[in-house]
Short mmCIF file of C-alpha atoms in Angstrom, two decimals:
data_model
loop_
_atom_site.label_atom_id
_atom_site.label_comp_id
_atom_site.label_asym_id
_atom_site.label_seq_id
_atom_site.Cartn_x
_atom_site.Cartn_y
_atom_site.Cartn_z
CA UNK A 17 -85.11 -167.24 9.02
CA UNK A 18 -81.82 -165.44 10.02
CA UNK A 19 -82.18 -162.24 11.59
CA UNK A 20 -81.34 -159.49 9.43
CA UNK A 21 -77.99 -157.82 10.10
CA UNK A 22 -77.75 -154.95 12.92
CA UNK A 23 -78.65 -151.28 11.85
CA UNK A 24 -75.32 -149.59 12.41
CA UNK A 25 -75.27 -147.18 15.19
CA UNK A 26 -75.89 -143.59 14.04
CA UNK A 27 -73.54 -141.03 14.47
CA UNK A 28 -73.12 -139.20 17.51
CA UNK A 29 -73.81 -135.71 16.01
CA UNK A 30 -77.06 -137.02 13.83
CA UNK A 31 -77.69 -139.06 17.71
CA UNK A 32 -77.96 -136.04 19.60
CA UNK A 33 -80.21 -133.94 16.89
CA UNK A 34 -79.23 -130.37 15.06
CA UNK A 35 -79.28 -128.42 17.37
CA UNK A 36 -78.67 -130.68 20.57
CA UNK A 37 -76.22 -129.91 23.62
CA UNK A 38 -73.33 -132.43 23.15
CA UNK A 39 -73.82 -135.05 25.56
CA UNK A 40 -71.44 -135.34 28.68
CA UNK A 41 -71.46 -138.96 28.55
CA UNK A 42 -70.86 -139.63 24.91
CA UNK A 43 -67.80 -138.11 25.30
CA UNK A 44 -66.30 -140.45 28.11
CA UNK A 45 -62.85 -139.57 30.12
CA UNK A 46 -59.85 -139.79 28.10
CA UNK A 47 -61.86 -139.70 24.55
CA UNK A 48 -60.98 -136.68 22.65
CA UNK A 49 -63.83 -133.65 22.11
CA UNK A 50 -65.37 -134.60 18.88
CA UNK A 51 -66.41 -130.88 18.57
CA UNK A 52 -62.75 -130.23 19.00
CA UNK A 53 -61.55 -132.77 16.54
CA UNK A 54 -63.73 -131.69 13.71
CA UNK A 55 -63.48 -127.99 14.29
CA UNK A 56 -61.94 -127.09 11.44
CA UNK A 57 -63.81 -128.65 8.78
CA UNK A 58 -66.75 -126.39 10.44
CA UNK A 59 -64.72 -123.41 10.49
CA UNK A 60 -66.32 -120.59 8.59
CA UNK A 61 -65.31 -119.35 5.27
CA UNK A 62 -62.70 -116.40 6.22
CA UNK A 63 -63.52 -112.74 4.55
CA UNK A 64 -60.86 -111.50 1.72
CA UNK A 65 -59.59 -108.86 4.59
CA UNK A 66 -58.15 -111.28 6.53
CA UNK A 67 -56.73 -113.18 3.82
CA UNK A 68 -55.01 -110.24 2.37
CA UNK A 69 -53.71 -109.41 5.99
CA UNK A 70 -52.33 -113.17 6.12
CA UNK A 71 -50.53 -112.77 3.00
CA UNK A 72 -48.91 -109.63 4.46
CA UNK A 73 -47.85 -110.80 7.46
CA UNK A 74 -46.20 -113.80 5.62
CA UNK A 75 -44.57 -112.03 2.79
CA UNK A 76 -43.15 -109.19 5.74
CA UNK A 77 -41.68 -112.37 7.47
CA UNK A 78 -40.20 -113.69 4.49
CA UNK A 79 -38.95 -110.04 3.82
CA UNK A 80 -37.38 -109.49 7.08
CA UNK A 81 -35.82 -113.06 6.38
CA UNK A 82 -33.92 -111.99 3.08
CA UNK A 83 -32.95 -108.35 4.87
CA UNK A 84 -31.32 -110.52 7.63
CA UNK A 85 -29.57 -112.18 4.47
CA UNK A 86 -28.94 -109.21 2.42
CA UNK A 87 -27.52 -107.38 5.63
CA UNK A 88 -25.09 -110.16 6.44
CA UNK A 89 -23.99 -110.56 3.17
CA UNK A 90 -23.20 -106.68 2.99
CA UNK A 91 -21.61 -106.94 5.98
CA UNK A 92 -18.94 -109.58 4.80
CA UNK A 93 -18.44 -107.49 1.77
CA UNK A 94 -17.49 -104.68 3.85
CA UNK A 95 -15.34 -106.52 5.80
CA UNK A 96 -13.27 -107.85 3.06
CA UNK A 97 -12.90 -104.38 1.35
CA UNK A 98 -12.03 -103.03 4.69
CA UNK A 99 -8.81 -105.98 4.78
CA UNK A 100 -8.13 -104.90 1.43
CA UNK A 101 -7.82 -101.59 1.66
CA UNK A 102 -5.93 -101.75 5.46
CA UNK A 103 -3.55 -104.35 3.15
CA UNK A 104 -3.46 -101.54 0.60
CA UNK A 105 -2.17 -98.70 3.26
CA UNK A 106 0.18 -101.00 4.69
CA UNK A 107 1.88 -101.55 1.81
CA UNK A 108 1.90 -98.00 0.37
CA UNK A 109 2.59 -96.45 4.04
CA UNK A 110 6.22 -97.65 3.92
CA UNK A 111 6.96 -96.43 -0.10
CA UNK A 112 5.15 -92.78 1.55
CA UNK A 113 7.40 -92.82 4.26
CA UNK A 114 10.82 -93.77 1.64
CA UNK A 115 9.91 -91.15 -0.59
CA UNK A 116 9.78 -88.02 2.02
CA UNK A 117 13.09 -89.32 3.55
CA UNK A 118 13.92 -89.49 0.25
CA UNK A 119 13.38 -86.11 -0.55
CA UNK A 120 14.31 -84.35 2.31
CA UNK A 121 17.85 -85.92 2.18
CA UNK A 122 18.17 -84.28 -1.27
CA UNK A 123 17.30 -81.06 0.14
CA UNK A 124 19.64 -81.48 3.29
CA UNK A 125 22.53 -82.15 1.18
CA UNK A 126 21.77 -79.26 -1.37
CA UNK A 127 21.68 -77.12 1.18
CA UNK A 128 24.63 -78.35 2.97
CA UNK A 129 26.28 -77.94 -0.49
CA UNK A 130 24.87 -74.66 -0.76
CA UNK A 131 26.68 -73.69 2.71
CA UNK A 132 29.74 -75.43 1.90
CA UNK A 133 30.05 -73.14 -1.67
CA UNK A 134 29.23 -69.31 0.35
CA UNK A 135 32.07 -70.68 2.70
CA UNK A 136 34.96 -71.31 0.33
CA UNK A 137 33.94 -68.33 -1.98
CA UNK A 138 34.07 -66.01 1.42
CA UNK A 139 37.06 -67.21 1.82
CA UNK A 140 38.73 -66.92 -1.64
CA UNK A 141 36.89 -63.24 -1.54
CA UNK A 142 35.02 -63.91 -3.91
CA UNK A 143 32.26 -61.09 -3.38
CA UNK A 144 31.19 -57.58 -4.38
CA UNK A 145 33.32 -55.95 -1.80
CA UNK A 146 37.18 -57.09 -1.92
CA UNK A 147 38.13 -54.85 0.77
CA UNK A 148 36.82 -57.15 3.48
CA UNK A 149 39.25 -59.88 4.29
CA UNK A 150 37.90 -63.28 6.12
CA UNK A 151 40.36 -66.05 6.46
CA UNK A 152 40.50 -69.78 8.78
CA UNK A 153 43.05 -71.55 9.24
CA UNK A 154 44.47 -74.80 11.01
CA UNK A 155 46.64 -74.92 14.06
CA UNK A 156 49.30 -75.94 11.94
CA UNK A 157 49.06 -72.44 10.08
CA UNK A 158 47.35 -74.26 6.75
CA UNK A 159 43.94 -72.37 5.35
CA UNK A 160 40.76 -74.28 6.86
CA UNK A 161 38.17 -76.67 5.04
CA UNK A 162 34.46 -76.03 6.35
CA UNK A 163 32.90 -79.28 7.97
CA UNK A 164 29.09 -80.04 7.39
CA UNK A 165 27.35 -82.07 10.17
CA UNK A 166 24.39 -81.83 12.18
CA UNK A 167 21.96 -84.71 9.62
CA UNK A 168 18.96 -84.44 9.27
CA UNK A 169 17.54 -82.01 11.74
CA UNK A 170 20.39 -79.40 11.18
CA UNK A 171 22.91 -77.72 8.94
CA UNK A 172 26.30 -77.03 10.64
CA UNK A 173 29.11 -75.75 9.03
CA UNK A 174 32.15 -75.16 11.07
CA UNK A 175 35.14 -73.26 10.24
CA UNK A 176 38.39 -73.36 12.60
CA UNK A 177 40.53 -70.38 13.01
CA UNK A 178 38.59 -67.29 11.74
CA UNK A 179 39.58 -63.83 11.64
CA UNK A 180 37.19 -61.19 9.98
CA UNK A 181 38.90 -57.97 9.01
CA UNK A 182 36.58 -54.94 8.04
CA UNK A 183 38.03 -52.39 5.62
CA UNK A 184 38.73 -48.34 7.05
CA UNK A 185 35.40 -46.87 5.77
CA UNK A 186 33.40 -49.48 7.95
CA UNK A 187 35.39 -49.02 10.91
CA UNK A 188 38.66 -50.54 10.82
CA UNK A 189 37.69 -53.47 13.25
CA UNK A 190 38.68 -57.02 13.47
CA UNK A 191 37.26 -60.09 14.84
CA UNK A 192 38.60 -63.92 15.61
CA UNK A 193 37.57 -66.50 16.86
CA UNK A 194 38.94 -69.74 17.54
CA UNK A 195 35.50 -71.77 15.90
CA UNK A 196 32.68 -70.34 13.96
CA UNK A 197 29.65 -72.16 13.48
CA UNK A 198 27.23 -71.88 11.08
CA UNK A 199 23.82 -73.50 11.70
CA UNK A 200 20.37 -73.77 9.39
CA UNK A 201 17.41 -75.79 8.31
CA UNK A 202 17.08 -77.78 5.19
CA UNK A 203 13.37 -77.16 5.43
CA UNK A 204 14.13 -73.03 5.98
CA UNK A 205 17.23 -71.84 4.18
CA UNK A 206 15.71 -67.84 5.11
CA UNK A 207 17.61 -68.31 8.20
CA UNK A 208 21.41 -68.47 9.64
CA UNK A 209 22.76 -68.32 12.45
CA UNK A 210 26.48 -67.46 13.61
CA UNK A 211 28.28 -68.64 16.74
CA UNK A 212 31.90 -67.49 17.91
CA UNK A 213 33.01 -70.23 19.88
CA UNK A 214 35.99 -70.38 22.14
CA UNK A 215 38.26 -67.60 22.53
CA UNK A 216 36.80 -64.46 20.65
CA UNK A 217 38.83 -60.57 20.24
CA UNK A 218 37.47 -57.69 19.11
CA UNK A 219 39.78 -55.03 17.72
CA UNK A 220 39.34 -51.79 17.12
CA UNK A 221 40.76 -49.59 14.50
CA UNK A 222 42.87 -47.63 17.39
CA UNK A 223 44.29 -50.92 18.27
CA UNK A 224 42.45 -51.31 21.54
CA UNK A 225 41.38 -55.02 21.95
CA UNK A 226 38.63 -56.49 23.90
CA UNK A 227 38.40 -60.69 24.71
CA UNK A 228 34.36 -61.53 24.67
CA UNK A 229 33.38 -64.69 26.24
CA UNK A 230 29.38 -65.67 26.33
CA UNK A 231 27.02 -68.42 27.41
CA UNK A 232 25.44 -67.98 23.83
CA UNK A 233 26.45 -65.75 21.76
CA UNK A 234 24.79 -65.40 18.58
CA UNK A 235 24.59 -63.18 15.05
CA UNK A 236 21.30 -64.31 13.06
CA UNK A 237 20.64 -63.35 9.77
CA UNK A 238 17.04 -63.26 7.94
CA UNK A 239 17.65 -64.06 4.21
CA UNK A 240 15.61 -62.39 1.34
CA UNK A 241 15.39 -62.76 -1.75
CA UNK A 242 18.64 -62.85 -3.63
CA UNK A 243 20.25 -64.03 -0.09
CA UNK A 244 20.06 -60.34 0.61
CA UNK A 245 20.02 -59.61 4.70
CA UNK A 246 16.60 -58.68 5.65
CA UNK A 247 17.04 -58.85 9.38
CA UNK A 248 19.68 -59.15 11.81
CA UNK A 249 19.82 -60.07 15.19
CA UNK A 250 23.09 -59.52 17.89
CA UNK A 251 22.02 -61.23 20.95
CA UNK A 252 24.48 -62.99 23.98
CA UNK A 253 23.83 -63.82 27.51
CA UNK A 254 26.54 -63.62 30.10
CA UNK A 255 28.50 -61.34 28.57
CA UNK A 256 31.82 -60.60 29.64
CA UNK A 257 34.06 -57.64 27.89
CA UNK A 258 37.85 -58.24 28.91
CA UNK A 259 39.53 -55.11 28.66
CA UNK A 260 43.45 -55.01 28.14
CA UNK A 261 46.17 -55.40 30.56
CA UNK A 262 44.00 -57.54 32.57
CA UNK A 263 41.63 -54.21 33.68
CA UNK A 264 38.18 -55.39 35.27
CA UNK A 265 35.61 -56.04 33.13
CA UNK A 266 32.06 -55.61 31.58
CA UNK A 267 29.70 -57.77 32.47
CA UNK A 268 26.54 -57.73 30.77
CA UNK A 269 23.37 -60.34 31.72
CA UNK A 270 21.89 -59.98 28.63
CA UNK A 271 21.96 -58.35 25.34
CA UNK A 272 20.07 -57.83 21.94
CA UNK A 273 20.32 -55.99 19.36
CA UNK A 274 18.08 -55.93 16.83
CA UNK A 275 17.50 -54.89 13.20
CA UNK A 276 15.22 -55.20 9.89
CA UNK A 277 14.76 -53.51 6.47
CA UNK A 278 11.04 -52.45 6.70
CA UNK A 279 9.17 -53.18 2.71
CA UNK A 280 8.42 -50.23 0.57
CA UNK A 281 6.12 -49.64 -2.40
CA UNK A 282 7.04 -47.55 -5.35
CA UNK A 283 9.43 -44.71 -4.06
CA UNK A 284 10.80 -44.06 -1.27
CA UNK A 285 11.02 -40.03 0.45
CA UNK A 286 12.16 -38.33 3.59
CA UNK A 287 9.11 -39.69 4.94
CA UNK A 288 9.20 -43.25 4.00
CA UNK A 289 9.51 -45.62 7.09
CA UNK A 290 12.85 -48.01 5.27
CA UNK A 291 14.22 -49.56 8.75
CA UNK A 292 13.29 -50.11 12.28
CA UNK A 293 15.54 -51.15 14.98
CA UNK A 294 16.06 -51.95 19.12
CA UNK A 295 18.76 -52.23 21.64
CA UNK A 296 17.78 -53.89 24.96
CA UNK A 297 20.55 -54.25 27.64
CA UNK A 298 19.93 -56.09 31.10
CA UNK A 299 21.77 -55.88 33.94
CA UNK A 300 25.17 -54.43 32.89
CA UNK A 301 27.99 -53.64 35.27
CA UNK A 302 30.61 -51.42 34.28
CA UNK A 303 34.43 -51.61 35.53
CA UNK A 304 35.50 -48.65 37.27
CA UNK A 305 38.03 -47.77 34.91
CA UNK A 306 35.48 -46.46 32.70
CA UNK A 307 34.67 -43.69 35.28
CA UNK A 308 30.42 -44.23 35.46
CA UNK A 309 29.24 -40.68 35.93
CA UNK A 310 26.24 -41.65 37.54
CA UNK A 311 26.46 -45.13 38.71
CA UNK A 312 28.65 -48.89 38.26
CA UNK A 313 25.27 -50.54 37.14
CA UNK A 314 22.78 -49.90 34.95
CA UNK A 315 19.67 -51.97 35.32
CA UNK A 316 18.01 -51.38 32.07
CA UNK A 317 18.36 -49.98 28.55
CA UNK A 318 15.65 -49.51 26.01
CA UNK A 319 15.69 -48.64 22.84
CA UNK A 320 13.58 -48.85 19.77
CA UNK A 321 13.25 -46.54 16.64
CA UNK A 322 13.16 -45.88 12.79
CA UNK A 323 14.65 -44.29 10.10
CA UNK A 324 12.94 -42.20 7.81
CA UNK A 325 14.21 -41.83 4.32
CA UNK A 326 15.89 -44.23 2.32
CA UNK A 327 20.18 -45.13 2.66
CA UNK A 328 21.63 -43.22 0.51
CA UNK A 329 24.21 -44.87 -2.20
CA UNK A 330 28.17 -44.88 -1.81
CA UNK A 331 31.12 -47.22 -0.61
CA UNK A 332 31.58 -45.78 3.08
CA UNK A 333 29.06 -45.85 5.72
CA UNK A 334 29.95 -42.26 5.72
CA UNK A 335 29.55 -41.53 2.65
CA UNK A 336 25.52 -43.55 2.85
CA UNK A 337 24.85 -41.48 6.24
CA UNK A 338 25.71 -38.35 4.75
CA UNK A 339 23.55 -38.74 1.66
CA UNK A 340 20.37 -39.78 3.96
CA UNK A 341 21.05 -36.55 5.84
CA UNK A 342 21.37 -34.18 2.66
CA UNK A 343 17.72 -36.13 1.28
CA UNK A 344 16.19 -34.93 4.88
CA UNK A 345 16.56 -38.31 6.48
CA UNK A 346 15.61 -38.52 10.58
CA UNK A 347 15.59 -41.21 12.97
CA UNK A 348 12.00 -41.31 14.78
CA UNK A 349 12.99 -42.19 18.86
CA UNK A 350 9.58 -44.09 19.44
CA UNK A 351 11.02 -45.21 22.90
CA UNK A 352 14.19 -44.85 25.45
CA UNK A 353 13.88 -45.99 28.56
CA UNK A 354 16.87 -45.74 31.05
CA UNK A 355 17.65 -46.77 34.37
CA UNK A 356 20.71 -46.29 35.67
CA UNK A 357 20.16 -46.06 39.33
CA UNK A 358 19.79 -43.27 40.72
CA UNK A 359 18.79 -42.07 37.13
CA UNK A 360 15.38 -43.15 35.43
CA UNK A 361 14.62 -41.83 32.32
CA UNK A 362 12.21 -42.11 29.61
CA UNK A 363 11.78 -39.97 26.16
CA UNK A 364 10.85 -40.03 23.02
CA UNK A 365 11.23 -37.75 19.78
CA UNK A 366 13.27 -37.20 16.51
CA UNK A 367 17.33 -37.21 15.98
CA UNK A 368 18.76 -36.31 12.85
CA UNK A 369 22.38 -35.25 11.82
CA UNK A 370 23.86 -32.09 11.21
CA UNK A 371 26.50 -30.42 8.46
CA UNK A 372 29.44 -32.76 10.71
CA UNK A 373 27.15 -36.10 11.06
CA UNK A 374 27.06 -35.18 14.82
CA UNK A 375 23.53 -35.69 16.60
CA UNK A 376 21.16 -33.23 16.88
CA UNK A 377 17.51 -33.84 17.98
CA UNK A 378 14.50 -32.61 20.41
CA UNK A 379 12.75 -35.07 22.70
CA UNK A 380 10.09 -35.03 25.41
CA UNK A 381 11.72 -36.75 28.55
CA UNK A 382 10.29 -37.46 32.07
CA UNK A 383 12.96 -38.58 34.53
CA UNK A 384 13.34 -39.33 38.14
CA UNK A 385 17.01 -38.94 40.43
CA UNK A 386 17.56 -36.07 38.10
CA UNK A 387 19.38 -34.05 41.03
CA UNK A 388 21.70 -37.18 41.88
CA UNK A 389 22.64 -37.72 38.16
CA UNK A 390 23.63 -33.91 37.87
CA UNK A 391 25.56 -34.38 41.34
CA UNK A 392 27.77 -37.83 39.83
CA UNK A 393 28.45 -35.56 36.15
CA UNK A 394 29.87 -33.13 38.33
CA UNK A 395 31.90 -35.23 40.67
CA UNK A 396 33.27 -37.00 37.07
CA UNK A 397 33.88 -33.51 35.50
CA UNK A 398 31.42 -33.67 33.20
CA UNK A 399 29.44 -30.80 33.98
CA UNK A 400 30.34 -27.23 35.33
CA UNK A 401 29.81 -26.31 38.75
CA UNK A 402 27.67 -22.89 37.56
CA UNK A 403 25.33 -25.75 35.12
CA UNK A 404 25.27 -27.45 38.34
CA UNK A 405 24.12 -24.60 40.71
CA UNK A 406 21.68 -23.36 37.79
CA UNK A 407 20.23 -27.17 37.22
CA UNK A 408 19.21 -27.61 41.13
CA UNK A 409 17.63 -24.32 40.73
CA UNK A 410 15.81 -24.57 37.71
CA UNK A 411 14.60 -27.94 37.44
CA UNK A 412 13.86 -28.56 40.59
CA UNK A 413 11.08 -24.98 40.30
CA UNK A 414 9.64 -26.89 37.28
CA UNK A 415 9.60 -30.44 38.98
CA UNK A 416 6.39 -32.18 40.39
CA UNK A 417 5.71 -34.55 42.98
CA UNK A 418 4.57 -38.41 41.83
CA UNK A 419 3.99 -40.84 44.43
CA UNK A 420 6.61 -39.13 46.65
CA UNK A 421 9.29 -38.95 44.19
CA UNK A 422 10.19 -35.40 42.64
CA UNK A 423 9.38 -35.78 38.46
CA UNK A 424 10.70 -33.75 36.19
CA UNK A 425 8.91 -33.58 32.89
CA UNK A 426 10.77 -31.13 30.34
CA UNK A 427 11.63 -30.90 26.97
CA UNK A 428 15.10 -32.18 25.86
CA UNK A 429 17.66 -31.08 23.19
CA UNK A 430 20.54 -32.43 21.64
CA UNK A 431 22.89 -29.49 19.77
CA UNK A 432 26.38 -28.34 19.24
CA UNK A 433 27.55 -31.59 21.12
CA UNK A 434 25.75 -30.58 24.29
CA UNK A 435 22.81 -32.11 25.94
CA UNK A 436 20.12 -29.68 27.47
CA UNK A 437 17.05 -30.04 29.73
CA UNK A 438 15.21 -26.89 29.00
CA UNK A 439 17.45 -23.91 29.33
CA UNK A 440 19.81 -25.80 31.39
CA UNK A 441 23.06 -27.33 29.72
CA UNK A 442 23.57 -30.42 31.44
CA UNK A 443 26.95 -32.33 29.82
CA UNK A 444 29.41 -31.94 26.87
CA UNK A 445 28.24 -35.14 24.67
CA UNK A 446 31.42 -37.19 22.82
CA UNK A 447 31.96 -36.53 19.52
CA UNK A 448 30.59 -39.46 17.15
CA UNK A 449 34.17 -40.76 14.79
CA UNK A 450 33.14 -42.01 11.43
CA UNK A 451 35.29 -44.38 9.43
CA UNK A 452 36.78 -41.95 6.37
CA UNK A 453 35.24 -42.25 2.81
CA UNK A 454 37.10 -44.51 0.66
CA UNK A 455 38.12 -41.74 -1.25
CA UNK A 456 39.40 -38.56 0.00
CA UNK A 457 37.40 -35.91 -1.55
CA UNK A 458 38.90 -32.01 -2.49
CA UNK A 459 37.18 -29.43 -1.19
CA UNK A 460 36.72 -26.64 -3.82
CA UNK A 461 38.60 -23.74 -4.11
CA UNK A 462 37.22 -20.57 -2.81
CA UNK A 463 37.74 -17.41 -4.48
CA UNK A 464 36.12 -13.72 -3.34
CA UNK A 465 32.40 -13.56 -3.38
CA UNK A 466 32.55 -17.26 -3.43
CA UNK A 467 30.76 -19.68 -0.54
CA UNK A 468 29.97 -23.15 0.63
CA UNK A 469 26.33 -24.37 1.40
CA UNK A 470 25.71 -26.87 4.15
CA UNK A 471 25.25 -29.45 1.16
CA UNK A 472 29.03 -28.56 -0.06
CA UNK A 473 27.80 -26.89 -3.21
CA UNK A 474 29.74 -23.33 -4.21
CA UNK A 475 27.99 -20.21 -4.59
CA UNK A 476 28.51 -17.00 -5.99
CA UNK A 477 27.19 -14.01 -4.34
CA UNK A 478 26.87 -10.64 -5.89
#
């Protein structure tokens, strides 16, 4: 009988019973752990918490992955709008830059036209006042084109052989110069400035004539509206005053004068503010010819103020200053400061003019080297010896003492062409000349009981 086939072996889990310790042996060296191997086909059924948290944590990764993605592909967007737009400025940059040039050479040339007009229609005299006569010419003799220059930062007009002429009312005077230049801005036509160059005379209506030479001398004029002269500004450095017959001269270090027409609303009274003005002088030695009372030098000069009241109307200067004084006009001294070694001064107060436009005016001064001054108007015959004797008495009683220095604080008058320091008459002032009206003007006839007022009007009295 054949033997009946082998029983196959039974597994090694069923071999070692539910429940049994694996055997050691079973598992020889270099076999694999069967408990390992079949682990998970007896993992445990996992809870619907940690499935949902699986899903999570894939879905976040798969998130972050198409943020990565989305991020990138934002990023190249950006940087292709960014080379568009750079293209974009580079191109339009250059048109930008055309177009300003562009327009700014229009403007330099209109206002270089615009120069080039006020100088040929000054010199044909074409103006409101054909009594002032301005003229350039040549070398040759032959009347003088203006030249522009000075693209694109500056206008510069320059005229060659200039002579100014002011009519008699305004003072009779005369000016040339061997250049005049004219500079402005394009960007700023409210402003021009003057420059005499080379050889520049100044004559006067007696005839007297005076060569000026300057390191920079200067005449700027603020423009309003209309091209009407708001401001005006006389300045130089180094200036040098030649007097006649080759006398010594002037010599100033520096110099500015300065002057504006203040605004005013609605009308203007006696005690309207309608200009303001200052005078500063540095450093000026005078030539002995000129007989300094005091001194050859004067250090420093001050001087700022205002009018009060508006110009009156009229052809003349006179005839303007005259009408300003009969409306109640005054000039408000806000500061003068002198000193003309041994002299220092310093006052302030109100000037006005009286029935002959002479000065007339009460300040509050405060002065040092008072006694000195007196003594040099005395030794120039300027002052009597009795106003001499009288000043050393009186001023020196009402003097005080500051730091060591006797300081004389006192009222001061101007009247009947003499200056006064309290009681004491100190010097005979000059006698201010004003050009003549530009026409003359009849007094009226007086008859008895008949008179003239200050203001020139005729009275009867009974």
């Amino acid at each position: 009988m054949a033997k009946p086939p082998p029983k196959a072996s039974a597994s090694p889990k069923a071999a070692a019973g539910k429940g049994s310790p694996p055997s050691s042996k079973a598992a020889g060296k270099g076999r694999p752990d069967s408990d390992a191997l079949h682990a998970p086909l007896e993992m445990k059924s996992r809870t619907h918490e940690e499935m949902a948290q699986d899903a999570k944590r894939t879905s976040r990764g798969k998130g972050q992955g198409n943020g990565a993605k989305e991020a990138k592909a934002h990023l190249e967007r950006r940087q292709k709008m960014s080379r568009t737009k750079q293209l974009a400025v580079l191109m339009t940059l250059p048109l930008m830059v055309l177009g300003v040039l562009g327009i700014y050479t229009v403007l330099w040339f209109n206002a270089a036209h615009t120069v080039r007009n006020i100088a040929h229609e000054a010199l044909a005299g074409e103006y409101s006042d054909k009594d002032w006569s301005l003229g350039a010419k040549t070398a040759s003799g032959e009347d003088a084109e203006v030249s522009i220059s000075g693209f694109p930062l500056k206008i510069i007009g320059t005229l060659p052989g200039v002579a100014i002429k002011a009519p008699e009312r305004w003072g009779g005077w005369s000016l040339s110069s061997a250049t005049l230049r004219l500079e402005g801005k394009a960007w700023g036509r409210n402003e021009v400035r003057i420059h005499p160059q080379g050889k520049t005379t100044l004559t006067l209506a007696s005839g007297r004539s005076f060569d000026l030479t300057a390191t920079d001398l200067s005449l700027l004029l603020g423009l309003g509206r209309g091209d009407t002269v708001n401001t005006l500004t006389l300045s130089a450095k180094d200036l040098t005053i030649q007097p006649p017959s080759g006398a010594a001269p002037a010599v100033i270090a520096s110099f500015e004068l300065v002057g504006s027409a203040l605004p005013v609303s609605g009308q203007a009274d006696s005690h309207t503010p309608t200009y303001e003005g200052s005078l500063t002088v540095r450093d000026a030695s005078l030539p002995p010819d000129m007989a300094p009372p005091i001194g050859p030098s004067i250090r420093s000069l001050e001087l700022q103020g205002r009018l009060l009241g508006p110009l009156g109307t009229g052809p003349s200067l006179r005839e303007k200053m005259s009408k300003w004084r009969d409306d109640g006009g005054v000039a408000e001294l806000d500061r003068l400061y002198l000193n003309w070694s041994p002299l220092q001064l310093a006052a302030t107060g109100t000037i006005a003019l009286d029935d002959h436009l002479q000065p007339v005016g009460a300040l509050s001064s405060q002065m040092q080297g008072y006694l000195e001054a007196a003594d040099g108007l005395y030794k120039g015959k300027l002052m009597r010896a009795r106003d001499l004797t009288l000043s050393r008495v009186v001023l020196n009683s009402m003097a005080e003492m500051k730091d060591g220095v006797p300081t004389l604080t006192t009222p001061m008058s101007v009247q009947n062409g003499q200056l006064l320091l309290g009681p004491v008459t100190v010097t005979e002032l000059p006698t201010l000349s004003w050009p003549p009206s530009a026409e003359g003007r009849e007094l009226p006839a007086l008859r008895p009981n008949y008179q003239v007022d200050r203001w020139g009007n005729v009275s009867r009295q009974d």
